[in-house]
Coordinates of C-alpha atoms and ligand atoms in Angstrom, one line a residue:
M733 CA -118.3 -55.9 88.1
P734 CA -120.0 -55.2 84.8
Q735 CA -120.0 -57.9 82.1
T736 CA -117.6 -56.1 79.7
E737 CA -115.0 -55.9 82.4
H738 CA -115.4 -59.6 83.1
L739 CA -114.8 -60.3 79.3
I740 CA -111.8 -58.0 79.2
L741 CA -110.4 -59.8 82.3
R742 CA -111.0 -63.1 80.7
E743 CA -109.0 -62.1 77.6
L744 CA -106.2 -60.7 79.6
L745 CA -106.0 -63.8 81.8
A746 CA -106.1 -66.1 78.8
R747 CA -103.0 -64.4 77.4
E748 CA -101.1 -65.2 80.6
G749 CA -99.2 -61.8 80.7
G750 CA -99.1 -61.5 76.9
W751 CA -100.5 -58.4 74.9
V752 CA -104.1 -58.0 74.0
S753 CA -104.8 -55.4 71.2
G754 CA -107.0 -52.6 72.3
A755 CA -108.5 -52.3 68.8
A756 CA -109.3 -56.0 68.7
L757 CA -110.9 -55.8 72.1
A758 CA -112.9 -52.8 71.1
R759 CA -114.2 -54.6 68.0
R760 CA -115.1 -57.8 69.9
L761 CA -116.9 -56.0 72.6
G762 CA -118.6 -53.3 70.5
L763 CA -116.8 -50.5 72.3
S764 CA -114.8 -47.5 71.3
R765 CA -111.1 -47.5 72.0
V766 CA -111.8 -44.9 74.7
G767 CA -114.4 -47.2 76.1
V768 CA -111.8 -50.0 76.4
W769 CA -109.3 -47.6 78.0
Q770 CA -112.0 -46.6 80.6
R771 CA -112.6 -50.2 81.5
M772 CA -108.9 -50.8 81.9
E773 CA -108.8 -47.8 84.3
R774 CA -111.6 -49.4 86.3
L775 CA -109.7 -52.7 86.5
R776 CA -106.6 -50.7 87.7
A777 CA -108.8 -49.1 90.4
A778 CA -109.9 -52.6 91.4
G779 CA -106.3 -53.6 92.1
F780 CA -105.0 -55.0 88.8
T781 CA -101.6 -53.9 87.5
L782 CA -101.9 -53.3 83.7
E783 CA -99.3 -52.1 81.2
A784 CA -100.5 -50.2 78.1
R785 CA -98.4 -49.6 75.0
R786 CA -99.5 -47.7 71.9
A787 CA -98.6 -50.3 69.3
R788 CA -99.3 -53.4 71.3
G789 CA -102.3 -52.8 73.5
Y790 CA -102.7 -54.0 77.1
R791 CA -101.2 -56.7 79.2
L792 CA -101.9 -58.0 82.7
V793 CA -98.7 -57.6 84.8
R794 CA -100.1 -58.6 88.1
A795 CA -103.5 -59.7 89.4
P796 CA -104.4 -58.8 93.0
E797 CA -103.1 -61.3 95.6
R798 CA -106.0 -60.9 97.9
L799 CA -109.3 -62.5 97.2
H800 CA -111.0 -60.6 94.5
P801 CA -114.7 -61.3 93.6
A802 CA -114.4 -60.4 89.8
L803 CA -111.3 -62.4 89.4
V804 CA -112.8 -65.5 91.1
E805 CA -115.9 -65.1 89.0
T806 CA -113.9 -64.8 85.8
L807 CA -111.8 -67.8 86.7
L808 CA -114.8 -69.9 87.4
R809 CA -115.6 -71.8 84.3
G810 CA -118.7 -73.8 83.5
R811 CA -120.4 -72.9 86.8
P812 CA -124.1 -73.6 87.1
R813 CA -126.1 -70.7 86.0
A814 CA -127.9 -70.5 89.3
F815 CA -124.7 -70.3 91.4
S816 CA -123.9 -67.0 93.2
L817 CA -120.9 -65.8 95.1
V818 CA -120.3 -63.4 97.9
I819 CA -116.9 -62.3 99.0
L820 CA -116.8 -60.3 102.3
D821 CA -114.0 -58.5 103.9
E822 CA -114.8 -59.7 107.3
V823 CA -117.6 -61.8 108.8
D824 CA -118.1 -63.6 112.1
S825 CA -118.2 -67.0 110.4
T826 CA -118.8 -67.9 106.8
N827 CA -120.8 -70.9 108.0
D828 CA -123.0 -68.6 110.1
E829 CA -123.4 -66.2 107.2
V830 CA -124.5 -69.0 104.9
L831 CA -127.0 -70.2 107.6
R832 CA -128.4 -66.7 107.8
Q833 CA -128.7 -66.4 104.0
L834 CA -130.4 -69.8 103.7
A835 CA -132.9 -68.7 106.4
A836 CA -133.5 -65.5 104.4
G837 CA -134.3 -67.6 101.4
R838 CA -131.3 -67.0 99.1
P839 CA -131.4 -69.4 96.1
T840 CA -128.9 -72.2 96.2
P841 CA -126.2 -73.1 95.4
F842 CA -124.2 -70.2 96.7
A843 CA -120.9 -69.6 98.4
V844 CA -119.7 -67.1 100.9
L845 CA -116.0 -66.4 101.2
A846 CA -114.4 -64.0 103.6
R847 CA -110.9 -62.5 103.9
R848 CA -111.2 -62.8 107.7
Q849 CA -113.5 -64.3 110.2
T850 CA -113.9 -63.0 113.7
Q851 CA -115.6 -66.1 115.1
G852 CA -114.4 -68.9 112.7
R853 CA -115.7 -72.2 114.1
G854 CA -114.4 -75.8 114.0
R855 CA -115.7 -79.1 115.2
F856 CA -116.8 -79.4 118.8
G857 CA -117.4 -75.6 119.0
R858 CA -113.6 -75.0 118.8
S859 CA -112.5 -71.7 117.3
W860 CA -110.8 -71.7 113.9
H861 CA -108.1 -69.1 113.7
S862 CA -109.1 -66.9 110.8
A863 CA -107.0 -63.7 111.0
S864 CA -105.1 -63.9 107.8
P865 CA -106.5 -62.8 104.4
A866 CA -103.8 -65.0 102.8
N867 CA -105.8 -68.1 103.8
L868 CA -109.2 -69.3 102.6
Y869 CA -112.4 -69.3 104.6
A870 CA -115.3 -70.5 102.4
S871 CA -118.8 -71.9 103.0
F872 CA -121.4 -73.2 100.6
G873 CA -125.1 -73.2 100.9
F874 CA -127.3 -76.0 99.6
R875 CA -130.8 -77.4 100.0
P876 CA -130.4 -81.1 99.1
R877 CA -133.6 -82.7 100.4
I878 CA -132.0 -86.0 101.2
P879 CA -132.4 -88.2 104.3
P880 CA -130.1 -87.1 107.2
G881 CA -128.7 -90.6 107.4
R882 CA -126.7 -89.9 104.3
M883 CA -124.8 -87.0 105.7
P884 CA -121.9 -88.6 107.6
L885 CA -120.4 -89.7 104.3
F886 CA -120.7 -86.2 102.8
T887 CA -117.8 -84.6 104.6
L888 CA -115.6 -87.6 103.8
W889 CA -116.6 -87.4 100.1
M890 CA -115.8 -83.7 100.1
G891 CA -112.5 -84.4 101.7
V892 CA -111.5 -86.8 99.0
N893 CA -112.4 -84.2 96.4
L894 CA -110.4 -81.5 98.2
C895 CA -107.3 -83.7 98.3
E896 CA -107.6 -84.4 94.6
L897 CA -108.1 -80.8 93.9
L898 CA -105.1 -79.7 96.0
A899 CA -102.9 -82.2 94.2
N900 CA -103.1 -79.8 91.3
F901 CA -101.7 -76.9 93.4
V902 CA -99.1 -78.6 95.6
P903 CA -96.6 -81.3 94.9
E904 CA -98.0 -83.6 97.5
A905 CA -101.7 -83.8 98.4
P906 CA -102.7 -83.7 102.1
R907 CA -104.0 -86.7 103.9
L908 CA -107.4 -87.1 105.5
K909 CA -107.7 -87.6 109.2
W910 CA -111.2 -88.9 109.7
P911 CA -113.6 -87.3 109.5
N912 CA -112.7 -83.7 108.6
D913 CA -109.0 -82.8 108.8
L914 CA -106.6 -82.2 105.9
V915 CA -103.2 -82.8 107.3
Y916 CA -99.5 -83.3 106.5
G917 CA -98.4 -85.7 109.2
S918 CA -99.3 -84.0 112.5
H919 CA -99.7 -80.6 110.9
K920 CA -103.1 -79.3 109.9
A921 CA -103.5 -77.6 106.5
G922 CA -107.2 -77.4 106.5
G923 CA -110.5 -78.5 108.0
M924 CA -114.1 -79.0 107.0
L925 CA -117.3 -78.2 108.9
T926 CA -120.6 -79.5 107.7
E927 CA -123.8 -78.3 109.3
A928 CA -127.4 -79.2 108.5
R929 CA -130.9 -78.2 109.4
I930 CA -133.4 -81.0 109.3
D931 CA -137.0 -80.7 108.4
A932 CA -139.5 -83.6 108.3
D933 CA -136.7 -86.3 107.9
Q934 CA -135.0 -84.4 105.1
I935 CA -132.0 -82.1 105.1
R936 CA -133.5 -78.7 104.5
D937 CA -130.4 -76.4 104.8
L938 CA -126.9 -77.7 104.3
V939 CA -123.7 -75.7 105.0
F940 CA -120.3 -77.0 103.9
G941 CA -117.5 -74.9 105.3
V942 CA -113.8 -75.2 104.4
G943 CA -110.8 -73.5 106.0
L944 CA -107.5 -73.8 104.1
N945 CA -104.2 -72.6 105.3
V946 CA -103.0 -71.3 102.0
N947 CA -100.3 -68.6 102.1
A948 CA -99.9 -67.6 105.8
P949 CA -96.8 -69.3 107.0
S950 CA -97.2 -71.2 110.3
E951 CA -94.8 -68.8 112.1
T952 CA -97.3 -66.0 111.7
W953 CA -99.9 -68.0 113.8
P954 CA -100.3 -67.6 117.5
T955 CA -97.5 -69.7 119.2
D956 CA -99.8 -72.4 120.6
L957 CA -101.1 -73.1 117.1
A958 CA -98.0 -72.5 115.1
R959 CA -96.5 -75.9 115.8
R960 CA -99.7 -77.7 114.8
V961 CA -100.4 -76.1 111.5
I962 CA -98.8 -75.9 108.0
S963 CA -99.7 -73.8 105.1
L964 CA -100.0 -75.1 101.5
S965 CA -97.4 -72.5 100.4
Q966 CA -94.9 -74.1 102.9
V967 CA -95.6 -77.5 101.2
A968 CA -95.3 -76.0 97.7
G969 CA -92.3 -73.9 98.5
S970 CA -93.9 -70.8 97.0
R971 CA -97.1 -68.7 97.3
L972 CA -100.3 -70.2 95.8
D973 CA -102.6 -68.1 93.6
L974 CA -105.4 -67.5 96.1
N975 CA -108.0 -66.5 93.5
R976 CA -107.3 -69.5 91.2
L977 CA -107.5 -71.8 94.2
A978 CA -110.7 -70.2 95.3
A979 CA -112.2 -70.6 91.8
A980 CA -111.0 -74.2 91.5
L981 CA -112.4 -75.0 95.0
I982 CA -115.8 -73.6 94.1
G983 CA -115.9 -75.5 90.8
R984 CA -114.9 -78.8 92.5
V985 CA -117.3 -78.5 95.5
L986 CA -120.2 -77.8 93.2
L987 CA -119.4 -80.9 91.1
A988 CA -118.8 -83.1 94.1
Y989 CA -122.1 -81.9 95.7
A990 CA -124.0 -82.7 92.5
A991 CA -122.5 -86.2 92.4
F992 CA -123.4 -86.8 96.0
V993 CA -127.0 -85.7 95.8
E994 CA -127.5 -87.7 92.6
D995 CA -126.0 -90.8 94.4
R996 CA -123.1 -91.0 92.0
H997 CA -120.4 -90.9 94.6
R998 CA -120.4 -94.5 95.9
E999 CA -118.5 -96.2 93.1
G1000 CA -114.8 -95.9 93.7
F1001 CA -115.2 -93.9 97.0
A1002 CA -113.5 -96.6 99.1
E1003 CA -110.3 -96.6 97.0
R1004 CA -110.2 -92.8 96.8
W1005 CA -110.6 -92.5 100.6
H1006 CA -107.9 -95.2 101.1
R1007 CA -105.5 -93.2 98.9
Y1008 CA -105.6 -90.2 101.2
D1009 CA -106.4 -91.9 104.5
L1010 CA -103.9 -91.0 107.2
L1011 CA -105.2 -93.4 109.8
R1012 CA -105.6 -96.9 108.2
G1013 CA -103.5 -99.5 110.0
R1014 CA -102.5 -97.0 112.7
P1015 CA -103.1 -97.4 116.4
V1016 CA -105.4 -94.6 117.6
A1017 CA -107.4 -93.5 120.6
L1018 CA -110.9 -92.3 119.8
L1019 CA -112.8 -90.1 122.3
E1020 CA -116.5 -90.4 122.0
G1021 CA -119.1 -89.2 124.5
G1022 CA -116.5 -89.0 127.3
R1023 CA -115.2 -92.5 126.7
R1024 CA -111.8 -93.3 125.2
H1025 CA -111.5 -96.3 122.9
H1026 CA -108.3 -97.8 121.6
G1027 CA -107.7 -99.8 118.5
T1028 CA -106.2 -100.0 115.1
V1029 CA -108.0 -98.3 112.2
V1030 CA -109.3 -100.7 109.6
G1031 CA -110.9 -98.0 107.4
V1032 CA -114.3 -96.4 107.0
D1033 CA -117.5 -98.2 106.0
E1034 CA -120.0 -97.1 103.3
E1035 CA -121.8 -94.8 105.7
G1036 CA -118.6 -93.0 106.6
A1037 CA -118.2 -94.6 110.1
L1038 CA -114.7 -95.3 111.4
L1039 CA -113.9 -99.0 111.9
L1040 CA -111.5 -99.8 114.7
R1041 CA -110.2 -103.3 115.7
D1042 CA -109.5 -103.6 119.4
A1043 CA -106.8 -105.7 121.1
S1044 CA -109.1 -108.7 121.2
A1045 CA -109.6 -108.4 117.4
R1046 CA -113.2 -107.2 117.8
L1047 CA -114.4 -104.7 115.3
H1048 CA -116.0 -101.4 116.5
R1049 CA -117.8 -98.8 114.4
F1050 CA -117.9 -95.1 115.3
R1051 CA -120.0 -92.5 113.7
A1052 CA -118.5 -89.6 115.6
G1053 CA -115.5 -88.9 117.9
E1054 CA -112.1 -87.3 118.0
V1055 CA -109.1 -89.4 117.0
T1056 CA -105.5 -89.1 118.2
V1057 CA -102.8 -91.2 116.6
E1058 CA -101.0 -93.3 119.3
R1059 CA -97.4 -94.4 119.1
E1060 CA -96.8 -97.7 117.4
P1061 CA -96.1 -100.3 120.1
Ligands
LIG1469 C1 -112.3 -78.2 112.0 O1 -111.2 -78.6 111.6 O2 -112.7 -78.4 113.1 C2 -113.2 -77.5 110.9 C3 -112.7 -76.2 110.6 C4 -113.6 -75.5 109.6 C5 -113.2 -74.0 109.4 C6 -114.0 -73.4 108.3 S1 -113.4 -71.8 107.9 C7 -114.8 -71.5 106.9 C8 -116.0 -72.0 107.7 N1 -116.5 -71.0 108.6 C9 -116.3 -71.4 109.9 O3 -116.6 -70.8 110.9 N2 -115.8 -72.6 109.9 C10 -115.5 -73.2 108.6

């Protein structure tokens, strides 16, 4: 969308449904009043509902509910100049698209969002149900050039940041189920999938993918999944503004990424993880490499590994695995 339309959109959004004078807009943007009117028509064609009155000007009645590139761009404040955004109607997997774009040399950082994924992926090659444009499917491309050993903490760090961000949109933030689930009790509200390509002992390409169940109520999911998921709108009791959430997510992920790469994430991480940790103090089973381990979760260490205390009080450390919470004895 051309720059003038972005500026008009910014003015309209800043008034939060209030009137913006056409004459004032024309002056500020160096356009004729007809020029302003033409841009408003283009915004209408792009899905914005606008009201126009002779004496008052224009006001934004409704922004599109679906993901809208220009709206997300306009809502993104203070983004790094180099950042670029792609919003697709449909893609196999936003993580795969980011991998392809990284391989093709696209400058980083960038994000790919899609309204639907046909082959959305989760951990362990599981599929991530991605049929609803009311939810968010987003992946970010980075080239961090840091040692691979630092990566396990990355997803946990991003998880803490996502919980803090979501606390601004829903009355209760989700909890983190190590290492990558955003949950409300036993219901999943989102998940993260971090993938990396390593080159000479450094991370060359890094993809951070997030799926968030935003506005599609769990009843609309296939029956086998419906009882295991929850949408943020169900937690909030009303629809969330998908475009505002997408813009806030992008802003937060970029900031969190910069802090991680510059090694500014360590201080305070343990307390922040603890605040959202679903598992601490709970008996769990951890499946790792075909073996099942039982114990009580003590927390995570500074490298992001899960610490379990077994029945004989021995401490075990796991870098990977799948956790299920067991019933309290
Ligand atoms: C998990 O819980 O196992 C992780 C799920 C991650 C899903 C997101 S949706 C956007 C991005 N693209 C994908 O194919 N997967 C991630």
